[in-house]
mmCIF file with all atom_site columns, C-alpha atoms in Angstrom:
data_model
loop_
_atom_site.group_PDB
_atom_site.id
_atom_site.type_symbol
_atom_site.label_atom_id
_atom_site.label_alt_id
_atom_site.label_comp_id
_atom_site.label_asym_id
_atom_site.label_entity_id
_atom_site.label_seq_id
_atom_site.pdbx_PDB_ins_code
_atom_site.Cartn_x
_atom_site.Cartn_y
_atom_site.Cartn_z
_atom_site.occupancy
_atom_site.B_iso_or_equiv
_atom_site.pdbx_formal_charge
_atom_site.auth_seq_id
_atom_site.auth_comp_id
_atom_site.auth_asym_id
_atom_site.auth_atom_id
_atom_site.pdbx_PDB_model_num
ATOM 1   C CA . UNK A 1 1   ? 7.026   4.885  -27.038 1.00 0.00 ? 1   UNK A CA 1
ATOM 2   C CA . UNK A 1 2   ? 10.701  5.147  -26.239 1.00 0.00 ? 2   UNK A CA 1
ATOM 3   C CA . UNK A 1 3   ? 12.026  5.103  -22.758 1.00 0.00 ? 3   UNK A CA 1
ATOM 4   C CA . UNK A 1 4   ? 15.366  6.054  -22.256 1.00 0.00 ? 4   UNK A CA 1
ATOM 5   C CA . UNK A 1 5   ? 16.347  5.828  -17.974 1.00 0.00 ? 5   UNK A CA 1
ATOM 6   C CA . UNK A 1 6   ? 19.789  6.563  -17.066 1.00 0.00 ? 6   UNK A CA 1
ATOM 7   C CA . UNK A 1 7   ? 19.532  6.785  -12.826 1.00 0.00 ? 7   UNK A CA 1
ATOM 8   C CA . UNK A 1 8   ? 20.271  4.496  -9.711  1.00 0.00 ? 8   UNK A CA 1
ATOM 9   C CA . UNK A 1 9   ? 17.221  3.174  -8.213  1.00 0.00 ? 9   UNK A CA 1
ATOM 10  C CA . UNK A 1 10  ? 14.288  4.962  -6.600  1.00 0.00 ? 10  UNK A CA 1
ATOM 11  C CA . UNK A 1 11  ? 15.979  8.105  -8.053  1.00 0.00 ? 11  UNK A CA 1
ATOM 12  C CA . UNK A 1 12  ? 14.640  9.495  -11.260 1.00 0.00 ? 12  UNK A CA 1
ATOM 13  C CA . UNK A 1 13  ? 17.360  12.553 -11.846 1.00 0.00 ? 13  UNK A CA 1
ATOM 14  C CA . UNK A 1 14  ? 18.224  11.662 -15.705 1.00 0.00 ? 14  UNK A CA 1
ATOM 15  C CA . UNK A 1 15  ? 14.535  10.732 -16.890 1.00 0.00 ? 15  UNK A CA 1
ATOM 16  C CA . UNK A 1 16  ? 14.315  10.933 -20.575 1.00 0.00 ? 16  UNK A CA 1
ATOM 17  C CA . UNK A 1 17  ? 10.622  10.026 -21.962 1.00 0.00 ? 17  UNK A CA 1
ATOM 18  C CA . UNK A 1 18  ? 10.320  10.050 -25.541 1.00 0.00 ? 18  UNK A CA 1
ATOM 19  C CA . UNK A 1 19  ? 7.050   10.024 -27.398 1.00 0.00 ? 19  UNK A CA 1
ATOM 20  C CA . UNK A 1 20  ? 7.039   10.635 -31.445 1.00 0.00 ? 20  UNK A CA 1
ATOM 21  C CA . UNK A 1 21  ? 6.831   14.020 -31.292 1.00 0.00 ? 21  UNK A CA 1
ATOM 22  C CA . UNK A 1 22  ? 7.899   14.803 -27.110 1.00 0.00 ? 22  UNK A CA 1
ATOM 23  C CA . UNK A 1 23  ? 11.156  14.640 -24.714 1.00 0.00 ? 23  UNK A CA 1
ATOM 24  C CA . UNK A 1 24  ? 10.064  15.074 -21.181 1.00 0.00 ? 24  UNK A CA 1
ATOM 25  C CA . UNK A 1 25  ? 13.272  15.424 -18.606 1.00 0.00 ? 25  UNK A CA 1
ATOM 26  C CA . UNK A 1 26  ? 13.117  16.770 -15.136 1.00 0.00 ? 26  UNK A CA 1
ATOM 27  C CA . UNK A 1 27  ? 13.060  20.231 -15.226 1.00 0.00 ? 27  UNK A CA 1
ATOM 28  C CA . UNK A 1 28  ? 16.215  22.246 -14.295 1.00 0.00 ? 28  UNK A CA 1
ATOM 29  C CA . UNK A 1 29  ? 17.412  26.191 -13.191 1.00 0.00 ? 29  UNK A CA 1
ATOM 30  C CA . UNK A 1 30  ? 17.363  27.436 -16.559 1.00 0.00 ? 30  UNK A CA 1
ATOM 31  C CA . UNK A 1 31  ? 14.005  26.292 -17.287 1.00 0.00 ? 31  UNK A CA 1
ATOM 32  C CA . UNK A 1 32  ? 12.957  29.062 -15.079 1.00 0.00 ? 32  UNK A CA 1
ATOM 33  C CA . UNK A 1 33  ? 11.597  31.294 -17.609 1.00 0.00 ? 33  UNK A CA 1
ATOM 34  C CA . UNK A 1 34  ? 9.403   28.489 -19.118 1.00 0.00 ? 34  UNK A CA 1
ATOM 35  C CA . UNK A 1 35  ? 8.073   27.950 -15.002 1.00 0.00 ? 35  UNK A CA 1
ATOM 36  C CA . UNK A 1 36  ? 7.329   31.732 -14.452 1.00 0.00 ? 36  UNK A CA 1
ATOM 37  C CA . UNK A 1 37  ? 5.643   31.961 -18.304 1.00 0.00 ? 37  UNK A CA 1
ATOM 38  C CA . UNK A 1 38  ? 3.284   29.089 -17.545 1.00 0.00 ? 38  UNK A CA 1
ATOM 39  C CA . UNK A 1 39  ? 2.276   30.713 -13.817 1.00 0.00 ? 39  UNK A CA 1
ATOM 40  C CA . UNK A 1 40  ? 2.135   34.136 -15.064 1.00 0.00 ? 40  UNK A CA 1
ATOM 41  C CA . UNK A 1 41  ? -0.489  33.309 -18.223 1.00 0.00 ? 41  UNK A CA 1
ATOM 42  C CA . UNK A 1 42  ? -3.669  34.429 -17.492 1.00 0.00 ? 42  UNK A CA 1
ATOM 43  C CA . UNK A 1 43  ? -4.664  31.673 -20.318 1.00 0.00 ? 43  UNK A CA 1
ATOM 44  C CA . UNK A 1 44  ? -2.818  29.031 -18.971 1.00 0.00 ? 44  UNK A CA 1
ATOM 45  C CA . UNK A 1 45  ? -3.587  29.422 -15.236 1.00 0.00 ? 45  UNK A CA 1
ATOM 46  C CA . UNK A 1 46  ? -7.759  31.104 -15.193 1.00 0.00 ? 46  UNK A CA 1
ATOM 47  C CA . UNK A 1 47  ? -8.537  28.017 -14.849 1.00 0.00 ? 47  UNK A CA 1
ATOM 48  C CA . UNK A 1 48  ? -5.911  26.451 -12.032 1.00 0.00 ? 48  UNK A CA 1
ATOM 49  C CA . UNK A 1 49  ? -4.805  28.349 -9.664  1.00 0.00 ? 49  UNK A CA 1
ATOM 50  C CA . UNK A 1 50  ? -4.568  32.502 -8.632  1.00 0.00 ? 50  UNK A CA 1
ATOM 51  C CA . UNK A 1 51  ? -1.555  33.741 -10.312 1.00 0.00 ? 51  UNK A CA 1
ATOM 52  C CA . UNK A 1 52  ? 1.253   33.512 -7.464  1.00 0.00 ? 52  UNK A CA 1
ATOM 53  C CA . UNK A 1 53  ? 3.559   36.553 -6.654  1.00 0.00 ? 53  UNK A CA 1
ATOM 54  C CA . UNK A 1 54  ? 6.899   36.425 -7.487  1.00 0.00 ? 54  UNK A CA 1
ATOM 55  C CA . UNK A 1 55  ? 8.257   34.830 -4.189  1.00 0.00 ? 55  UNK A CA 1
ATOM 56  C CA . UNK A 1 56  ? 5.206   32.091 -4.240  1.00 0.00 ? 56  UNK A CA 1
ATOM 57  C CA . UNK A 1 57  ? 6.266   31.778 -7.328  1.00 0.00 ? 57  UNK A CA 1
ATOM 58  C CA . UNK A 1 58  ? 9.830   31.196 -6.455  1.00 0.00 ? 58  UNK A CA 1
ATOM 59  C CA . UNK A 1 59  ? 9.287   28.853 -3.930  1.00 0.00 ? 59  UNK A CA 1
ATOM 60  C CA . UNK A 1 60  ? 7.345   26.561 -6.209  1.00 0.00 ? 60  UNK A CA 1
ATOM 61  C CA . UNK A 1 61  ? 10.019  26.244 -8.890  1.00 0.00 ? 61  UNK A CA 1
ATOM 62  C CA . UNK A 1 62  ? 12.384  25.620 -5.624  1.00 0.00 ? 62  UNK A CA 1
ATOM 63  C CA . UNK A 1 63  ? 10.417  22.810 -4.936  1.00 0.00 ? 63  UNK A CA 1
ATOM 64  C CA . UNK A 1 64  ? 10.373  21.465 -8.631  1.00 0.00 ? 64  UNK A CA 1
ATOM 65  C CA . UNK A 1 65  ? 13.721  21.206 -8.412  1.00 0.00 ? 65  UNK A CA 1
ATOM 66  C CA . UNK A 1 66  ? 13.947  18.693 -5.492  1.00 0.00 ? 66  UNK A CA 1
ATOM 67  C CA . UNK A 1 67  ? 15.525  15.566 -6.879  1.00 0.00 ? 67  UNK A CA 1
ATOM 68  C CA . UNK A 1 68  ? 12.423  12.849 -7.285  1.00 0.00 ? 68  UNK A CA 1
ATOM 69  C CA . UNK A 1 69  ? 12.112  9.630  -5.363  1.00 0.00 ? 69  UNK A CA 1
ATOM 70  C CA . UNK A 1 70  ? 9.890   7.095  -5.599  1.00 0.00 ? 70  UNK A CA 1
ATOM 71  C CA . UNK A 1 71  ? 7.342   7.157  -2.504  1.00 0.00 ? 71  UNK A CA 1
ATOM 72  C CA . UNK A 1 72  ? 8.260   10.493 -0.919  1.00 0.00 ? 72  UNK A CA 1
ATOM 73  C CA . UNK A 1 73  ? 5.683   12.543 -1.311  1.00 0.00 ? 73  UNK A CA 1
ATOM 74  C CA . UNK A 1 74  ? 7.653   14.437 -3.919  1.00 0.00 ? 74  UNK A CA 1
ATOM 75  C CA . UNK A 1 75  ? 6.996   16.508 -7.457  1.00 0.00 ? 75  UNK A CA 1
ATOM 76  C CA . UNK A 1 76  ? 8.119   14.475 -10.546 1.00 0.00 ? 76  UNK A CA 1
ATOM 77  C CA . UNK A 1 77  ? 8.247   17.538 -12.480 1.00 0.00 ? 77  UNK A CA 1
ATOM 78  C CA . UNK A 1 78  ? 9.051   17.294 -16.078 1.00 0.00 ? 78  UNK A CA 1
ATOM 79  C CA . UNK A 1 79  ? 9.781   19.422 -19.107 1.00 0.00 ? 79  UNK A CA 1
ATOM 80  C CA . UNK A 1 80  ? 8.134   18.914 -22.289 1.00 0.00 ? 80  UNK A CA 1
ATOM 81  C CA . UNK A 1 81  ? 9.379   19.562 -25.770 1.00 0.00 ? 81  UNK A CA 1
ATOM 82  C CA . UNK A 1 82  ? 8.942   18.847 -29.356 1.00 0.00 ? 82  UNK A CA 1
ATOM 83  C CA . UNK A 1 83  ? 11.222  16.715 -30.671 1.00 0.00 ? 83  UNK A CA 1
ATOM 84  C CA . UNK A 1 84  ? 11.444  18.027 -34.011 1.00 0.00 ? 84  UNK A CA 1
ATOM 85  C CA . UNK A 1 85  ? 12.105  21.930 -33.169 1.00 0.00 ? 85  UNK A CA 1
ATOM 86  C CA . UNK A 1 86  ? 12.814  22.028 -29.280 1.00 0.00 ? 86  UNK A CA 1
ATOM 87  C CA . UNK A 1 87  ? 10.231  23.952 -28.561 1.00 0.00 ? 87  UNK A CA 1
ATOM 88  C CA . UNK A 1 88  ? 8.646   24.565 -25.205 1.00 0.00 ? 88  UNK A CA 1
ATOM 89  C CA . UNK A 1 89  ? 5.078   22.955 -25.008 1.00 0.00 ? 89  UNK A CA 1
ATOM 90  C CA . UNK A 1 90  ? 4.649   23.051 -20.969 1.00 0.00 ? 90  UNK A CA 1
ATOM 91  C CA . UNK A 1 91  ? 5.716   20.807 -17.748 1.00 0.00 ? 91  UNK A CA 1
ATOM 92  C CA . UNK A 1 92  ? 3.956   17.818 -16.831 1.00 0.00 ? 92  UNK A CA 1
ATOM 93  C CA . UNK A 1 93  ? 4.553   15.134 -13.920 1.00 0.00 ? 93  UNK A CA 1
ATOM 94  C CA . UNK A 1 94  ? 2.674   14.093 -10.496 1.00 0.00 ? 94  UNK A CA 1
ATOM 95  C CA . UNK A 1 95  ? 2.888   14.129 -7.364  1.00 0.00 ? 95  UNK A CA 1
ATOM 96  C CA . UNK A 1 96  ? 3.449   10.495 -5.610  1.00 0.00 ? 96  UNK A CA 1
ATOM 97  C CA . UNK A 1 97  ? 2.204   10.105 -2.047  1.00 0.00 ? 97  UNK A CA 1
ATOM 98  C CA . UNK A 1 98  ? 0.342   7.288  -0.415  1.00 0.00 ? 98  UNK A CA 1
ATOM 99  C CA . UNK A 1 99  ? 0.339   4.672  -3.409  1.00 0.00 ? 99  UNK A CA 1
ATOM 100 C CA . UNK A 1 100 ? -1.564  7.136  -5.570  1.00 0.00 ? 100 UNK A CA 1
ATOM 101 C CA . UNK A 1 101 ? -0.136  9.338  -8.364  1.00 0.00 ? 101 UNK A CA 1
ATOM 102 C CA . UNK A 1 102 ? -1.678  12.590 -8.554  1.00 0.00 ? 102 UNK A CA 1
ATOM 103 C CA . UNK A 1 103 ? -1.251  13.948 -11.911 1.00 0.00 ? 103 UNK A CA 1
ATOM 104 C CA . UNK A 1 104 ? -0.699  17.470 -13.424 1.00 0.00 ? 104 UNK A CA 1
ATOM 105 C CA . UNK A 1 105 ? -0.029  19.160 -16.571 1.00 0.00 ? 105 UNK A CA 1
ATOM 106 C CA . UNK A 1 106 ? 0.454   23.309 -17.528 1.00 0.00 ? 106 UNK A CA 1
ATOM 107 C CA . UNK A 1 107 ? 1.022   23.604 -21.230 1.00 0.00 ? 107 UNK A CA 1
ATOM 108 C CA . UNK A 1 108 ? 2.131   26.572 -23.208 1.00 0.00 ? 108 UNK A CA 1
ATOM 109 C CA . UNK A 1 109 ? -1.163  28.898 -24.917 1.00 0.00 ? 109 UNK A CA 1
ATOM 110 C CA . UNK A 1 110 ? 0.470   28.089 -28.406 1.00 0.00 ? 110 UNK A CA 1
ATOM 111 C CA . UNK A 1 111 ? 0.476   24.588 -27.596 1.00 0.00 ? 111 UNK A CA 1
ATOM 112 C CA . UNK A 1 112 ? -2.715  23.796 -26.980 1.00 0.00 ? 112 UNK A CA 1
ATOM 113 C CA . UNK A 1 113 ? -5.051  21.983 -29.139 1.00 0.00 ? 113 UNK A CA 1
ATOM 114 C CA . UNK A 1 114 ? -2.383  19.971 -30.524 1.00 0.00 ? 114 UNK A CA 1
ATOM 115 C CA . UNK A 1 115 ? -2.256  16.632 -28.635 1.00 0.00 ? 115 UNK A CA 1
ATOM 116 C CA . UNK A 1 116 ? 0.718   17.273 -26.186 1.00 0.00 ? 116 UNK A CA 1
ATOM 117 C CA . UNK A 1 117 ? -0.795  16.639 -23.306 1.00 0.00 ? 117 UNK A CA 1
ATOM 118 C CA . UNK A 1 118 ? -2.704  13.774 -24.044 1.00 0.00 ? 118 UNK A CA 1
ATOM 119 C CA . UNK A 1 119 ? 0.583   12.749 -25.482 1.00 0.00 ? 119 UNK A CA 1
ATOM 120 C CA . UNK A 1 120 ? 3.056   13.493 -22.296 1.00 0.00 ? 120 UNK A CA 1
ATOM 121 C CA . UNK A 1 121 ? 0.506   12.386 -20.085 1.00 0.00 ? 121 UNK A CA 1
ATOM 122 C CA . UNK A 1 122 ? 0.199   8.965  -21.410 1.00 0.00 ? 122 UNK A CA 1
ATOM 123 C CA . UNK A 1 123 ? 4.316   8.750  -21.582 1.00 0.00 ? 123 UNK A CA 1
ATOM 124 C CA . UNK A 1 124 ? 4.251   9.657  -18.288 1.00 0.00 ? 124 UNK A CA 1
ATOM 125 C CA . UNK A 1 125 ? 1.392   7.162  -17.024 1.00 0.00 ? 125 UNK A CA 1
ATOM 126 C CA . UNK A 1 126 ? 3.280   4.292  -19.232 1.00 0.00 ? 126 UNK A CA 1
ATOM 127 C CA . UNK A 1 127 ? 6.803   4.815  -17.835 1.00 0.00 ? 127 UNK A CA 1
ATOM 128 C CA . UNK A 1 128 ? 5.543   5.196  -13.645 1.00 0.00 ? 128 UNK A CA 1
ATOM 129 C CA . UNK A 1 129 ? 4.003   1.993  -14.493 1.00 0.00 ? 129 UNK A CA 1
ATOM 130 C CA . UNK A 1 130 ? 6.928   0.501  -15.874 1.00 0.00 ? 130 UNK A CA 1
ATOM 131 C CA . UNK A 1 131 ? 9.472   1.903  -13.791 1.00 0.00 ? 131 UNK A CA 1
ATOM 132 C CA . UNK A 1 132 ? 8.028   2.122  -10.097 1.00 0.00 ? 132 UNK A CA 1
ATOM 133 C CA . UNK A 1 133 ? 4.924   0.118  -10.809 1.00 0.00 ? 133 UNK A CA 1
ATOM 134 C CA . UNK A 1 134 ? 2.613   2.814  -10.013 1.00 0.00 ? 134 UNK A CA 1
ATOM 135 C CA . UNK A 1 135 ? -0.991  2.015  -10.713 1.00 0.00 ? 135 UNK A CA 1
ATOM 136 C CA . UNK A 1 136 ? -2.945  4.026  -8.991  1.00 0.00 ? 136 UNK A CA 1
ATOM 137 C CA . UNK A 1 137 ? -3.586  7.787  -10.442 1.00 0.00 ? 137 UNK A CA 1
ATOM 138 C CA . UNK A 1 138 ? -5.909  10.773 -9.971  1.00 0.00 ? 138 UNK A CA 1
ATOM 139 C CA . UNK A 1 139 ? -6.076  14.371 -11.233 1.00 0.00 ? 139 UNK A CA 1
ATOM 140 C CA . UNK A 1 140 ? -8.230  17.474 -9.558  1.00 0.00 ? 140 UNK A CA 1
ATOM 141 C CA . UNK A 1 141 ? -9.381  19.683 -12.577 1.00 0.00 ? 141 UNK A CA 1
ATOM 142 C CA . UNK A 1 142 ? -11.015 22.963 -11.460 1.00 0.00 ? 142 UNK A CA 1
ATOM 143 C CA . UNK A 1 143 ? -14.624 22.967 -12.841 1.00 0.00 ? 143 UNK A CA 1
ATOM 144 C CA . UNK A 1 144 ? -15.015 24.703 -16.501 1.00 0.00 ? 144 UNK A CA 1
ATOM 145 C CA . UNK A 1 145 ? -11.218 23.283 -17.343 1.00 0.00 ? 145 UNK A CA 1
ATOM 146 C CA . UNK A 1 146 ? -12.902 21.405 -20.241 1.00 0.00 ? 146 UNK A CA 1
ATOM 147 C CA . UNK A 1 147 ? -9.926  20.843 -22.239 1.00 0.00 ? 147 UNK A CA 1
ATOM 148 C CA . UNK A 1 148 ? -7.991  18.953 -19.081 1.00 0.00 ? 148 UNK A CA 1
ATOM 149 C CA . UNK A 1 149 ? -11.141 16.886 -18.213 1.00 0.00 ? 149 UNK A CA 1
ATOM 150 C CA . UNK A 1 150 ? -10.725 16.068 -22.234 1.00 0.00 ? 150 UNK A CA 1
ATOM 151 C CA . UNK A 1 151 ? -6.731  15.193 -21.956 1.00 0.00 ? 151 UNK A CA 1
ATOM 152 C CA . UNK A 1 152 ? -7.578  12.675 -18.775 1.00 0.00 ? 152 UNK A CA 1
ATOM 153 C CA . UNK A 1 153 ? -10.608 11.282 -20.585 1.00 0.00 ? 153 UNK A CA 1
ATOM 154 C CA . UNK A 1 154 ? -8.371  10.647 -23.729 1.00 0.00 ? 154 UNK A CA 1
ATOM 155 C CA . UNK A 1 155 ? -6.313  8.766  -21.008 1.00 0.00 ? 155 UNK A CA 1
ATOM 156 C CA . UNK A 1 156 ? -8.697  6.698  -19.887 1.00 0.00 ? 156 UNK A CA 1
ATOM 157 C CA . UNK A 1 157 ? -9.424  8.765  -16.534 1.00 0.00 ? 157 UNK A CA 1
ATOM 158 C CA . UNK A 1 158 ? -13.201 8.452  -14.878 1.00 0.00 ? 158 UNK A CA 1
ATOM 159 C CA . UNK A 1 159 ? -15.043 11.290 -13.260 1.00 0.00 ? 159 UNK A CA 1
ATOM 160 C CA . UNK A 1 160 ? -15.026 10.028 -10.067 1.00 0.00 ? 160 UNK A CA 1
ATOM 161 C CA . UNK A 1 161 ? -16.890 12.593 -8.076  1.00 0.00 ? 161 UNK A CA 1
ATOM 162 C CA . UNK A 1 162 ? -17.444 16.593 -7.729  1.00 0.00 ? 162 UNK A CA 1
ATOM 163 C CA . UNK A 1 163 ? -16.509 18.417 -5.023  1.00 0.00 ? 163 UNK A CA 1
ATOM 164 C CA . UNK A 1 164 ? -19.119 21.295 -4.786  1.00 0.00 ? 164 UNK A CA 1
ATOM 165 C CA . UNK A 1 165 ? -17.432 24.687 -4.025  1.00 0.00 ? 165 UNK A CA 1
ATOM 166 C CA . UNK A 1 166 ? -13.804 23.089 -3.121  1.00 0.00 ? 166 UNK A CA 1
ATOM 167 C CA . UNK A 1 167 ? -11.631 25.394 -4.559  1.00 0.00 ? 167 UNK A CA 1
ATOM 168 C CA . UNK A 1 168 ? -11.517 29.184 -4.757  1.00 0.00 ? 168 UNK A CA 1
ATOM 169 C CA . UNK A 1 169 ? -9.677  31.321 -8.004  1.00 0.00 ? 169 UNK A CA 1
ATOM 170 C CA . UNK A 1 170 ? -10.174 34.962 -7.821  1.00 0.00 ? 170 UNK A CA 1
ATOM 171 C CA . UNK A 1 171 ? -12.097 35.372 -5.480  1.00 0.00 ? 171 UNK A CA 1
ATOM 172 C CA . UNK A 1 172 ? -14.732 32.782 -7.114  1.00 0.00 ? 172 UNK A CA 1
ATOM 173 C CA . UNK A 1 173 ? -16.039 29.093 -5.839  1.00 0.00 ? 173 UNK A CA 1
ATOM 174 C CA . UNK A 1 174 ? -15.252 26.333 -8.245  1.00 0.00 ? 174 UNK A CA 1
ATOM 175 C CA . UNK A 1 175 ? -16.632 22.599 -7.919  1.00 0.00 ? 175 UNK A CA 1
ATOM 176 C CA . UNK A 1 176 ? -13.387 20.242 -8.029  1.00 0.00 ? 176 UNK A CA 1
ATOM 177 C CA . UNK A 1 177 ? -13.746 17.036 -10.242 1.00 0.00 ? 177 UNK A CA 1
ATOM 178 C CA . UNK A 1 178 ? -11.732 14.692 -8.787  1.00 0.00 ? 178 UNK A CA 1
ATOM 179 C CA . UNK A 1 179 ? -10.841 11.987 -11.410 1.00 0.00 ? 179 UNK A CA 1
ATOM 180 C CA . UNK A 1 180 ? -9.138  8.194  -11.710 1.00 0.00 ? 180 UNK A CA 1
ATOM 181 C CA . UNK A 1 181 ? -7.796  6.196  -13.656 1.00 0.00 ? 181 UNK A CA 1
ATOM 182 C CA . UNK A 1 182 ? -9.301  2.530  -12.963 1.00 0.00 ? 182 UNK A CA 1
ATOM 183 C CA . UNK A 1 183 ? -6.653  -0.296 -12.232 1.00 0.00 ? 183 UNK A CA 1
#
């Protein structure tokens, strides 16, 4: 994996990650239809979240857009896109607070199946290591979201525990699965 960094320290405003077949940047304005097509997909989000309205919605992109810093309880939020054809796969990125990463991932319905976010996340993993020696990581996946408790597996994330009834998505209960990824 390539890593191309181009930013003073602590601040990660021109983050390029490249995999073989992925360029993940922070995400930008005008990736604002690629934000409001991954919250507004019933098959991207049934799973994750209620679908927000538009000014929820709003907001969240807003807060995307904060510029990243290292230990600031802050979004890394990044873009993801082939490299070959530029197209949109999803966002990816975490959440750093408290000397653990939390993790999370929305990819495109035509891009799944393919290996992207097993892909990204690993880039991602890899270069917080490198970068900000971050070691410690952890993902919530909403129970029944086989294919992300297959992406963290595939990146060597441990079911660590199960929250019974944590989270609530239309109106229905869902355990949370709260995983790591040992040190």
């Amino acid at each position: 994996m390539e890593i191309a960094v181009n930013n003073p320290p602590n601040v990660a405003n021109e983050i390029h990650i490249v995999t073989p077949r992925l360029i993940m940047r922070p995400i930008t304005r005008e990736e604002w239809p690629l934000f409001q097509q991954l919250h507004n997909d019933p098959n991207v989000i049934s799973l994750c979240f209620d679908k927000p309205d538009d000014n929820q919605l709003r907001d969240k992109f807003a807060q995307k857009l904060v510029p990243w810093i290292v230990n600031q309880n802050l979004w890394l939020c990044l873009t993801i896109q082939e490299r070959e054809t530029g197209e949109w796969v999803g966002i990816t990125g975490f959440l750093d607070g408290q000397g653990v990463a939390e993790v999370g991932y929305l990819l495109l319905t035509e891009q799944h199946g393919k290996g992207y976010g097993t892909e990204s996340l690993r880039a991602v993993i890899e270069w917080a290591q490198q970068e900000y020696d971050i070691k410690q990581y952890r993902a919530i996946v909403t129970q029944g979201n086989v294919g992300s408790e297959r992406v963290l597996e595939k990146c060597g994330f441990n079911l660590e525990r199960i929250d019974p009834l944590a989270y609530e998505i239309g109106g229905k209960r869902y355990d949370d699965h709260i995983y790591t990824l040992p040190t």
